Coordinates of C-alpha atoms and ligand atoms in Angstrom, one line a residue:
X342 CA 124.7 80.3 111.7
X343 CA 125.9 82.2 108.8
X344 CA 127.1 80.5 105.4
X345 CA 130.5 80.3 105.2
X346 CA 131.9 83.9 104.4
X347 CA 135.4 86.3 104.2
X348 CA 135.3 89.6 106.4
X349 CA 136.9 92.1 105.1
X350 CA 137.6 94.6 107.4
X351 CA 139.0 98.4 106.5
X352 CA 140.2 100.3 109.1
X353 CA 141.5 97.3 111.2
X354 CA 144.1 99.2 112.7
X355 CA 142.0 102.3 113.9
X356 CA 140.2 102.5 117.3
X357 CA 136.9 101.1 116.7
X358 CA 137.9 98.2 115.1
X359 CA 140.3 97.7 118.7
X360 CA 137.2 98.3 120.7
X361 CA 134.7 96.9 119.4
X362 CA 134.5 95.0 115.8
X363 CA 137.3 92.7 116.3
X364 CA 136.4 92.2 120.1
X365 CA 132.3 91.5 118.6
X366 CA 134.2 89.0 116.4
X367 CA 135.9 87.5 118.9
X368 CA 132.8 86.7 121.1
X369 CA 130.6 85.6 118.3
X370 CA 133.2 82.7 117.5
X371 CA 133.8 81.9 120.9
X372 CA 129.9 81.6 121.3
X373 CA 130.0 79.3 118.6
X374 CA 128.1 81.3 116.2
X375 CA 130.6 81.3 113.0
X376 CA 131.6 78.7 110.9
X377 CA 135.1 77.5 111.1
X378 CA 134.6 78.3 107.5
X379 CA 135.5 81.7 107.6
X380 CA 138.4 84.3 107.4
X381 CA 138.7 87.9 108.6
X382 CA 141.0 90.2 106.0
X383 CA 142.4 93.1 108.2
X384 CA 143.1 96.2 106.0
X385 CA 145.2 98.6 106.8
X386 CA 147.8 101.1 105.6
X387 CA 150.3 100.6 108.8
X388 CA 153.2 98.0 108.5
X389 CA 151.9 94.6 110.4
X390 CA 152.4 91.1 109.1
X391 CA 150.0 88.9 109.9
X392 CA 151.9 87.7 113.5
X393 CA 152.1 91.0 114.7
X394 CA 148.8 91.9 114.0
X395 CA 147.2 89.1 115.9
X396 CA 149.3 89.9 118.9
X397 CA 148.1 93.5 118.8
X398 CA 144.4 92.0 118.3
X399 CA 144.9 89.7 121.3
X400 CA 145.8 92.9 123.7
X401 CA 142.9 94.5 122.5
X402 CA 140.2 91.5 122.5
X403 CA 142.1 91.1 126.6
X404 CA 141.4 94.7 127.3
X405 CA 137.8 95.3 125.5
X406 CA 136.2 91.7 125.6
X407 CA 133.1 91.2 127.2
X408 CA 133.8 87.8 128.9
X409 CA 137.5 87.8 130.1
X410 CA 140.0 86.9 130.4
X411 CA 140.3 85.3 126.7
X412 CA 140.9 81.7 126.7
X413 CA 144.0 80.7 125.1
X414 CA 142.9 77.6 123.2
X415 CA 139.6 79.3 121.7
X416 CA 141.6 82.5 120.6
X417 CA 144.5 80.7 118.6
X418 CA 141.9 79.2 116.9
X419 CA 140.3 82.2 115.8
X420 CA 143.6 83.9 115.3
X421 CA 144.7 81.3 112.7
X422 CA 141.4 83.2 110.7
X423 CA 143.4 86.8 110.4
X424 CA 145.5 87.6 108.0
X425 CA 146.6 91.4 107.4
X426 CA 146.7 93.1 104.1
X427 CA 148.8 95.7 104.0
X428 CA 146.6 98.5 101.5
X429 CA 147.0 102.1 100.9
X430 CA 143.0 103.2 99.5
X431 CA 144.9 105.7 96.7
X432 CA 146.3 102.5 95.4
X433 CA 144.0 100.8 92.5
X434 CA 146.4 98.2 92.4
X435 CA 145.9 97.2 95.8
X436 CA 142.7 96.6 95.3
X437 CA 143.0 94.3 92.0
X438 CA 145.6 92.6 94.4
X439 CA 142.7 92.3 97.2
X440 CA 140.3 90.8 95.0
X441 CA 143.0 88.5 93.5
X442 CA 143.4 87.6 97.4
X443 CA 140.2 87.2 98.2
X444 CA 139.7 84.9 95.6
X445 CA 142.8 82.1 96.9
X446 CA 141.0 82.7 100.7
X447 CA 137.5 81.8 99.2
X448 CA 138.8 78.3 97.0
X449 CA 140.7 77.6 100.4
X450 CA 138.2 77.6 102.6
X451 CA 135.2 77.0 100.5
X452 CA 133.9 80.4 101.0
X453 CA 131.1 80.1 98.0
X454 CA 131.9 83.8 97.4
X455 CA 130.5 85.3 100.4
X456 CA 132.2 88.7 101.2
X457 CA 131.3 91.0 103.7
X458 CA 133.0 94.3 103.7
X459 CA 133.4 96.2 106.8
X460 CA 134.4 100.2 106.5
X461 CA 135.6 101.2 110.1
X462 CA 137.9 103.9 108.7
X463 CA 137.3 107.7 108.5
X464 CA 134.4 108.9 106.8
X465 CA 136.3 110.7 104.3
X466 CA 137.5 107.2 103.4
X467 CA 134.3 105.4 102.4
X468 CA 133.9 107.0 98.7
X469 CA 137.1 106.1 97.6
X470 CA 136.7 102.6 99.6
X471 CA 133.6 102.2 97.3
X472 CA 134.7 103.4 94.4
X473 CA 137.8 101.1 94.1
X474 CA 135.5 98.1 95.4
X475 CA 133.5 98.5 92.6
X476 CA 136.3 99.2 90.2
X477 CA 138.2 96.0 91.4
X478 CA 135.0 93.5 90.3
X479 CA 133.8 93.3 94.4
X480 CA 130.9 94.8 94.2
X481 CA 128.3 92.4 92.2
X482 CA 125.8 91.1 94.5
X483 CA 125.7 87.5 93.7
X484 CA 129.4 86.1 92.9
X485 CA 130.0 82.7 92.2
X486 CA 126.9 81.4 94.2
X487 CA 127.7 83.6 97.2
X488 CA 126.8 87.3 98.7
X489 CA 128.7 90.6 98.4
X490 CA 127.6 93.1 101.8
X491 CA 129.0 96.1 102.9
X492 CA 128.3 97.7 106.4
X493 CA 129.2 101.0 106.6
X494 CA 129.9 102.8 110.5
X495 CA 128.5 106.7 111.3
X496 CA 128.3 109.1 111.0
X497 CA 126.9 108.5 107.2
X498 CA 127.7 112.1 106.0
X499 CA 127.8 115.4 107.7
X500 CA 124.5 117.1 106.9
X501 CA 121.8 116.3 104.2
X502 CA 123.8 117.1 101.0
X503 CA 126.8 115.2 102.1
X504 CA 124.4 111.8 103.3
X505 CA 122.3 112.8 99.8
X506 CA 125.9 112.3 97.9
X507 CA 127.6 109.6 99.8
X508 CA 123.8 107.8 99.8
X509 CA 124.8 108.5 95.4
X510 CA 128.5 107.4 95.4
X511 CA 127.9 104.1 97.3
X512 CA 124.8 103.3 95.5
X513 CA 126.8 103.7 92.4
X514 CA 128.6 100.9 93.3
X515 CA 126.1 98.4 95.7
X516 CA 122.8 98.0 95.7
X517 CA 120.5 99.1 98.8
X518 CA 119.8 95.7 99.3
X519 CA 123.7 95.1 100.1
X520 CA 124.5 98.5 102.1
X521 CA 124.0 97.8 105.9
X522 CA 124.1 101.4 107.5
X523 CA 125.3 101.0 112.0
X524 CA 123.8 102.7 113.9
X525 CA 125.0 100.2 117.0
X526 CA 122.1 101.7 119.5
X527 CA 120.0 99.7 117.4
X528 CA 121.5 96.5 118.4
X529 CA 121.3 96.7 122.2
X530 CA 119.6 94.4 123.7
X531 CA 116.9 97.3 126.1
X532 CA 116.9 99.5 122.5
X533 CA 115.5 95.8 120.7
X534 CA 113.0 95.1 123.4
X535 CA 111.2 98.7 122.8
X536 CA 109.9 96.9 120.3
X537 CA 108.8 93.7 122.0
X538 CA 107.3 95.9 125.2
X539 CA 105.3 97.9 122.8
X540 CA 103.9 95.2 120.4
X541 CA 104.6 91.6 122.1
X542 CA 102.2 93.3 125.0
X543 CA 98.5 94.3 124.6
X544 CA 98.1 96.8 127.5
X545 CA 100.5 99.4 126.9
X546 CA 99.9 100.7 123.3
X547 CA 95.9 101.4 123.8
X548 CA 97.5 104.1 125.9
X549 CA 100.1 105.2 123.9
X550 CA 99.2 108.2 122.5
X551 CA 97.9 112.0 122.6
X552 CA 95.6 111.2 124.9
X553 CA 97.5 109.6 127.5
X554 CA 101.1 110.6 126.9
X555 CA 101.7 113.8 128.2
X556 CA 105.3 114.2 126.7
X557 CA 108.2 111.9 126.3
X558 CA 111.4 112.3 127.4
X559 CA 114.7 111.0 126.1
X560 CA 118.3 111.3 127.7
X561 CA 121.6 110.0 126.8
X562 CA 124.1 111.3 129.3
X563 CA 128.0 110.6 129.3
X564 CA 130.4 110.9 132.0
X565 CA 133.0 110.6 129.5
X566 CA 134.5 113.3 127.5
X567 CA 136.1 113.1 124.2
X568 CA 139.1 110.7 124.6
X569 CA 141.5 110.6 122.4
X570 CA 139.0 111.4 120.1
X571 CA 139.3 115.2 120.2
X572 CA 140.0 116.6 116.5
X573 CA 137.1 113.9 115.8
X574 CA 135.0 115.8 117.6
X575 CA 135.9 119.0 116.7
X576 CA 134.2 118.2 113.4
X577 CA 131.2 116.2 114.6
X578 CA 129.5 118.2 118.0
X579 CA 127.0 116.3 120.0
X580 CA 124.0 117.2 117.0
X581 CA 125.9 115.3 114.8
X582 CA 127.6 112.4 116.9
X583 CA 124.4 111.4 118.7
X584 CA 121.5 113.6 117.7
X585 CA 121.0 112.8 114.5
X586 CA 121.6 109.3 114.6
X587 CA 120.8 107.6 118.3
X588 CA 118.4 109.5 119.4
X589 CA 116.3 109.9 116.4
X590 CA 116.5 106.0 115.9
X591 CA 115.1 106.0 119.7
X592 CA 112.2 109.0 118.9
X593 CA 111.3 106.3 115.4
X594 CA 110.8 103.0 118.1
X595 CA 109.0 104.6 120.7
X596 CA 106.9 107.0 118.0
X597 CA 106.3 104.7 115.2
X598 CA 103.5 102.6 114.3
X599 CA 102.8 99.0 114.6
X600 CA 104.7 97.8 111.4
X601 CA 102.7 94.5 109.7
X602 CA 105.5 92.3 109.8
X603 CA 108.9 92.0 111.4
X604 CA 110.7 92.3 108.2
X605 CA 113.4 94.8 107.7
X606 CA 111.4 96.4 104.7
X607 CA 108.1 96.8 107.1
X608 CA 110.0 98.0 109.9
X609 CA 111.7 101.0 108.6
X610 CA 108.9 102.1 106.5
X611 CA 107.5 102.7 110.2
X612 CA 110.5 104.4 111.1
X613 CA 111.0 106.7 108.1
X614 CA 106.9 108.1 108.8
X615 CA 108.1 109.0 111.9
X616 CA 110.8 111.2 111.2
X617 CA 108.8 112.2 108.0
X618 CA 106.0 113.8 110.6
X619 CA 109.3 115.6 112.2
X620 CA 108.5 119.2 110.8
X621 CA 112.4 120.4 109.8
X622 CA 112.5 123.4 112.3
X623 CA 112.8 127.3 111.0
X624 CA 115.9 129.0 112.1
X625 CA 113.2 131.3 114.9
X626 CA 112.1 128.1 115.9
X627 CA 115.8 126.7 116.5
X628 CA 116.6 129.4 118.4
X629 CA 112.9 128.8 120.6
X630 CA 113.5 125.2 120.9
X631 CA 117.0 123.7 120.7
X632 CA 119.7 124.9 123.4
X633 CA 123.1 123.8 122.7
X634 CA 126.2 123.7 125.1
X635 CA 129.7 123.5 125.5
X636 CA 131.1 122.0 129.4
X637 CA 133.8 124.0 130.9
X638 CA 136.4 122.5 133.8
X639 CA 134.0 120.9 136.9
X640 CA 134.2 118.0 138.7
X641 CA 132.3 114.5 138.3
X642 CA 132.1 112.7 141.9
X643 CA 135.6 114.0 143.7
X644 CA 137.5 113.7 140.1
X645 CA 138.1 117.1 138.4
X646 CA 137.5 117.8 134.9
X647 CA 139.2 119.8 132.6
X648 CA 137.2 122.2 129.9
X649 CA 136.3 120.8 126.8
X650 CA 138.6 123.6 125.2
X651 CA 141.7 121.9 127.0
X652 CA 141.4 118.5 126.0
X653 CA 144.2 116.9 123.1
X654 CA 143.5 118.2 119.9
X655 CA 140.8 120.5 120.5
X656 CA 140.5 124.7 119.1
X657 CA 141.2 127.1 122.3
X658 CA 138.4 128.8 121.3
X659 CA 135.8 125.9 120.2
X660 CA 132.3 126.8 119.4
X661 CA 131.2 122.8 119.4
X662 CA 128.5 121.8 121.0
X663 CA 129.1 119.0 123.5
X664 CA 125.7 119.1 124.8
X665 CA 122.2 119.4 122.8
X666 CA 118.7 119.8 123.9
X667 CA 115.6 120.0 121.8
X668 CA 112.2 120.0 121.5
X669 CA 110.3 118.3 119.0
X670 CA 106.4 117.5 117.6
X671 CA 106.0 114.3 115.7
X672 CA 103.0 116.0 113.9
X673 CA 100.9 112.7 113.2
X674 CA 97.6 111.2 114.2
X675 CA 98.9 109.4 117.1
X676 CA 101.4 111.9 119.0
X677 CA 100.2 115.8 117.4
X678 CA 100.5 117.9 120.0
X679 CA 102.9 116.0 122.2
X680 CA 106.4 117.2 122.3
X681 CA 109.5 115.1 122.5
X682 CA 112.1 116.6 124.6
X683 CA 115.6 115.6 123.7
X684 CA 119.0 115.5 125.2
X685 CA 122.4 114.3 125.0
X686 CA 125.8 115.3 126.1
X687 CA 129.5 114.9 127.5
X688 CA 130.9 115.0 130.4
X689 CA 127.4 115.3 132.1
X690 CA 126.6 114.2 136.0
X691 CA 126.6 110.4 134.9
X692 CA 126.1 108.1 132.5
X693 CA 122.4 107.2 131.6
X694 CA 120.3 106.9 128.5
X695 CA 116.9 106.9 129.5
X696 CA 113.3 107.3 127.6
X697 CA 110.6 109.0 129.6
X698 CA 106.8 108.5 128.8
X699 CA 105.4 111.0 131.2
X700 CA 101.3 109.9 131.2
X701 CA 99.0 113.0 131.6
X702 CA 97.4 113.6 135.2
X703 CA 94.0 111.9 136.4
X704 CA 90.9 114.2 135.3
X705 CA 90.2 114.8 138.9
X706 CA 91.2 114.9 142.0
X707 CA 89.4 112.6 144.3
X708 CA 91.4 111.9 147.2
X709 CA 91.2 115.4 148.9
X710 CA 92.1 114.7 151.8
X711 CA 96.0 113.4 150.9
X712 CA 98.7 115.3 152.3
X713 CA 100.1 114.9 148.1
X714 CA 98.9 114.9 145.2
X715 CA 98.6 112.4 142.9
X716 CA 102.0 112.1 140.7
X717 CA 100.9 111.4 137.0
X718 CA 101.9 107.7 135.9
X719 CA 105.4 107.3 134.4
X720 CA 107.0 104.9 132.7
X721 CA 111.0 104.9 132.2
X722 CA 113.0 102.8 130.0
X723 CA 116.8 102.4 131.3
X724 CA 118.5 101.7 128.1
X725 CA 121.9 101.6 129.9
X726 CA 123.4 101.1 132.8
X727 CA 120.8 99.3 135.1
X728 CA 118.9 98.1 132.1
X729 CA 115.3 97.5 133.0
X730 CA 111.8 99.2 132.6
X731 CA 110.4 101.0 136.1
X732 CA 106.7 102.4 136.1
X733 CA 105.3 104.5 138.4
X734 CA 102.1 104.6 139.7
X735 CA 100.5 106.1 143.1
X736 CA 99.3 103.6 146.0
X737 CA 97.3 104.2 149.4
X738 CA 100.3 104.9 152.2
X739 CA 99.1 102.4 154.7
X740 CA 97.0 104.0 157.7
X741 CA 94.6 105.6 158.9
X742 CA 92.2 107.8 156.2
X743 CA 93.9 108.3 152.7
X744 CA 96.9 109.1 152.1
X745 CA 98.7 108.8 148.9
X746 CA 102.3 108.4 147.8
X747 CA 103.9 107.4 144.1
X748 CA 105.9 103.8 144.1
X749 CA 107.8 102.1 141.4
X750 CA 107.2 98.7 140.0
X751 CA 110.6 98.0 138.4
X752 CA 112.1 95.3 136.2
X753 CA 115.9 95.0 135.8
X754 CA 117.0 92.4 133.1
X755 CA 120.2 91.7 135.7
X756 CA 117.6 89.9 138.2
X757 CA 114.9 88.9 135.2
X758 CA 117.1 86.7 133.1
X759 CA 120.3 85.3 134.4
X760 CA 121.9 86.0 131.2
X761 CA 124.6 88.0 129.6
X762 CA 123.6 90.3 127.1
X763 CA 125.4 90.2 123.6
X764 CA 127.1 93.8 122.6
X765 CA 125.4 95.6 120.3
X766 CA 128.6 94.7 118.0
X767 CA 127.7 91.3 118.3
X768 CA 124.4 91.6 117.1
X769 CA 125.0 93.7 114.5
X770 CA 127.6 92.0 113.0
X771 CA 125.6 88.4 113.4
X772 CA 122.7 89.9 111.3
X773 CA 125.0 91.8 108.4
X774 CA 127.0 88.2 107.7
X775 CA 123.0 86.5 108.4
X776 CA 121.6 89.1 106.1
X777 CA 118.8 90.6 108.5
X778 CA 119.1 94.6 107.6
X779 CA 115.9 95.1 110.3
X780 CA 118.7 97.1 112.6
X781 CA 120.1 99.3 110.3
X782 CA 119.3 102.2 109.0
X783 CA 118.1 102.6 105.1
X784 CA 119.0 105.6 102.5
X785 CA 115.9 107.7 102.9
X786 CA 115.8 107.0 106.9
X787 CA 119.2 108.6 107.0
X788 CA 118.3 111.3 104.6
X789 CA 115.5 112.0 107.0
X790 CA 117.2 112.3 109.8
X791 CA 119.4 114.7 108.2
X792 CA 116.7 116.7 107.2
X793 CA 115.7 117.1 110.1
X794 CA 118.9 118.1 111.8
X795 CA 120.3 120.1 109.4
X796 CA 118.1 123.1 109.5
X797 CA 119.7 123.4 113.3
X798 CA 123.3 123.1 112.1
X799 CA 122.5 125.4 109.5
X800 CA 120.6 128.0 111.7
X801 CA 123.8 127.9 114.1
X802 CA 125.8 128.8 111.4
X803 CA 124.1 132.4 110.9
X804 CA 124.2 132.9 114.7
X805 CA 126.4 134.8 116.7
X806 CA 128.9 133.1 118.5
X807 CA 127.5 131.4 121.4
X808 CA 129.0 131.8 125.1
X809 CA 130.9 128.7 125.8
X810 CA 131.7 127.3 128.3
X811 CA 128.0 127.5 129.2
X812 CA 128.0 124.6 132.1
X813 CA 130.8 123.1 134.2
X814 CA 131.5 119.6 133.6
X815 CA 129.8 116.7 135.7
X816 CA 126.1 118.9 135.7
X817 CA 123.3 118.3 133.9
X818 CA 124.1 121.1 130.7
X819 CA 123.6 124.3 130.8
X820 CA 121.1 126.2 132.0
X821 CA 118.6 127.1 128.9
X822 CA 118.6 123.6 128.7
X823 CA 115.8 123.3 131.8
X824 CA 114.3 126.6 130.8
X825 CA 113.6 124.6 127.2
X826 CA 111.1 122.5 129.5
X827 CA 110.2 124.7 132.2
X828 CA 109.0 126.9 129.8
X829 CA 106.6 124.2 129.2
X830 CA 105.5 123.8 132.4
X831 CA 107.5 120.2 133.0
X832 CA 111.3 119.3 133.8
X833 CA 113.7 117.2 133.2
X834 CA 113.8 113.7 134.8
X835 CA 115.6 113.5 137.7
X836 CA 118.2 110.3 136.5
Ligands
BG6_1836 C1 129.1 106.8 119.5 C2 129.6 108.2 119.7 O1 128.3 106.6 118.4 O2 128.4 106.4 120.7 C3 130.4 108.4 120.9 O3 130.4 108.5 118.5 C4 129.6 107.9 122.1 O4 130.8 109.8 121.1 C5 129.1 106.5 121.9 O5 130.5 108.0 123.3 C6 128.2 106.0 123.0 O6 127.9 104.7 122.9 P1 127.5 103.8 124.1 O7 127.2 102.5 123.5 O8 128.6 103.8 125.1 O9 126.3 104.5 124.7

């Protein structure tokens, strides 16, 4: 359980605070798993006092908790924690009057100084968030016997100047050791256990390399579109929403090296070789091995789907990407020579995020006489929905002479443990306030993820206009996007 602590939380009133912080909140006290010595400070710039503000959070914690409905007794409890601060961030006086604040909250409750500062506002906000921090005394890292954090949401800049600078501006204020970066694929529960299936196991990682692996394959599909998130997007595209960030962090735990300790410091050095051994691609090569792709109006089971272009808040004439694929070499001992393929997008045929370790055929054939060939092993990691790990592997059709046929083995946490799994939220926001950085993502991991997705944004930029609409909604992207593989002699996964 953490030390007794003050979560201050900017951007209370916005839509991810609604969704998931507060709700992540909720559930960790309900679990038991705060202190009663603790107080969250809701920041906003919108007129609440602190009654109206806890009703608002109670609709939201009933609409986006993971155990409903809320219980009553438990939530007045932890409502009695929030208060609202009314805070405009072009106001340096606010600020002196936060910390002045903070200070009355931490004597009350015994707080020993621990402050952990949550920025869930617009990325545009977080330098002058930091800035006035800083300004205002909050940013020391040891206060009065206690802890000053700050966890700060994606997407952490916009390419690799911008993460270069805002990496510069925050540092200016907090050290590394106090900056926790989300990346909240990190905290699921099937995204943790990469690690445990690779290393807590002794047969799978002889084989997990060049000369076994064949490629690997990793999809996170969405049925949903934008939302209400639509001039959000505009700016963003699928490279920078989920490209840069999730699935890199996915390539890093399935790519990375054994690290010699569980610590946060050991881990990520792993992870940053990984994406170190990315090569940054040319702007030939980005136009050879990165298809991008825009859904127009389709249909997703007997719903139909308006274009991307006619959602709220979004350009007639778009060019964002809603859909990326690409093709990449982590050139290294272990994996040279064995391309990652890539892929994410909105509004696609379903909802799945899946990694794909596709294991190279047997030498030789030596069961002639079957009516099939023998399909090369496979093992696939269902990171969400239907969580579990299925491999395949081919097994003698009962009968007469020998005939052959590929089956699954597959493990589902829903029938493996009869337990509900924490939100990635929870998690998260457990080991920021427990001071367990493992799952987030460091300066120069960020930088060099950047770097490597940069080089595409940038070679976009010089191109000419590409044709969107270039799939309908509720298919699996466009079609360059199975030519990328094909090409290669493979295809996509089947989901
Ligand atoms: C967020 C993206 O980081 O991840 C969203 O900004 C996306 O666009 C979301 O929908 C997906 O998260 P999850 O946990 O639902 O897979």
């Amino acid at each position: 359980m953490p030390d007794p602590f003050i979560f201050v939380l900017f951007g209370a009133t916005g839509d991810l605070s609604h969704r998931k912080v507060v709700p992540a909140l909720y559930q960790l006290w309900r679990s038991n798993l705060l202190p009663h010595e603790c107080m969250f400070v809701a920041i906003g710039r919108r007129p609440y006092d602190d009654e109206s503000f806890r009703a608002e959070m109670l609709t939201a914690v009933s609409q986006y908790s993971r155990v409903k409905p809320v219980d009553p007794t438990i939530w007045t409890e932890f409502a009695k924690r929030i208060v609202y601060f009314h805070l405009d961030f072009d106001d340096p006086a606010g600020f002196d009057q936060l910390a002045e604040r903070l200070t009355v909250i931490d004597s009350e409750i015994g707080g020993h100084g621990n402050e952990l500062f949550y920025l869930a506002t617009q990325e545009s906000a977080f330098p002058v968030i930091v800035q006035q921090l800083g300004r205002a005394g909050l940013d020391h890292e040891h206060h009065a016997g206690g802890w000053r954090r700050i966890v700060v949401e994606k997407p952490f800049g916009r390419d690799l100047e911008s993460a270069i600078r805002l990496n510069r501006e925050v540092g200016k204020v907090f050290r590394e050791s106090q900056i926790y970066r989300i990346d909240h694929y990190l905290g699921k529960e099937t995204v943790r256990n990469i690690l445990v299936f690779r290393f807590g196991n002794g047969i799978f990682e002889p084989i997990w390399n060049r000369r076994y692996v064949d490629h690997v394959q990793i999809t996170m599909a969405e049925s949903i579109g934008v939302e209400d998130r639509g001039a959000f997007y505009e700016e963003t595209g699928a490279s920078r929403d989920v490209l840069q960030n999730h699935l890199l962090q996915l390539l890093t735990l399935v790519a990375m090296e054994p690290p010699a300790t569980f610590e946060a410091e050991a881990l990520r050095d792993e992870k940053v070789k990984v994406l170190r051994a990315v090569t940054p691609m040319t702007p030939s090569e980005v136009r050879r091995d990165v298809v991008r792709g825009q859904y127009g109006a389709g249909w997703i089971g007997d719903r139909g789907i308006v274009g991307y272009r006619q959602e709220p808040n979004v350009d007639s004439e778009s060019e964002t990407e809603t859909f990326v694929a690409a093709k990449f070499e982590v050139d290294d001992w272990r994996w040279a020579g064995v391309p990652f393929y890539l892929r994410t997008g909105k509004r696609l045929a379903k909802r799945a995020t899946e990694i794909a370790i596709q294991f190279k055929p047997v030498p030789h054939r030596l069961f002639v006489d079957s009516k099939t060939d023998p399909e090369p092993n496979l093992l696939a990691m269902r990171i969400q929905p239907d969580e579990g790990i299925l491999l395949r592997f081919v097994a003698k059709v009962p009968g007469l002479g020998v005939d052959i046929r590929a089956v699954n083995m597959d493990f589902t946490y829903g029938s493996a443990f009869n337990v509900d799994s924490p939100d990635a939220y929870e998690t998260l926001i457990l080991d920021a306030l427990l001071g367990d950085s493992s799952l987030f993502t460091r300066a120069d991991e960020v930088e060099q993820a950047w770097s490597i997705v940069t080089p595409i944004l940038e070679a976009w930029v010089e191109e000419a206009e590409p044709d969107f609409p270039n799939h309908p909604a509720g298919t699996w992207g466009p079609e360059e996007a199975d030519a990328l593989i094909e090409h290669d002699g493979r295809r996509w996964r089947r989901i």
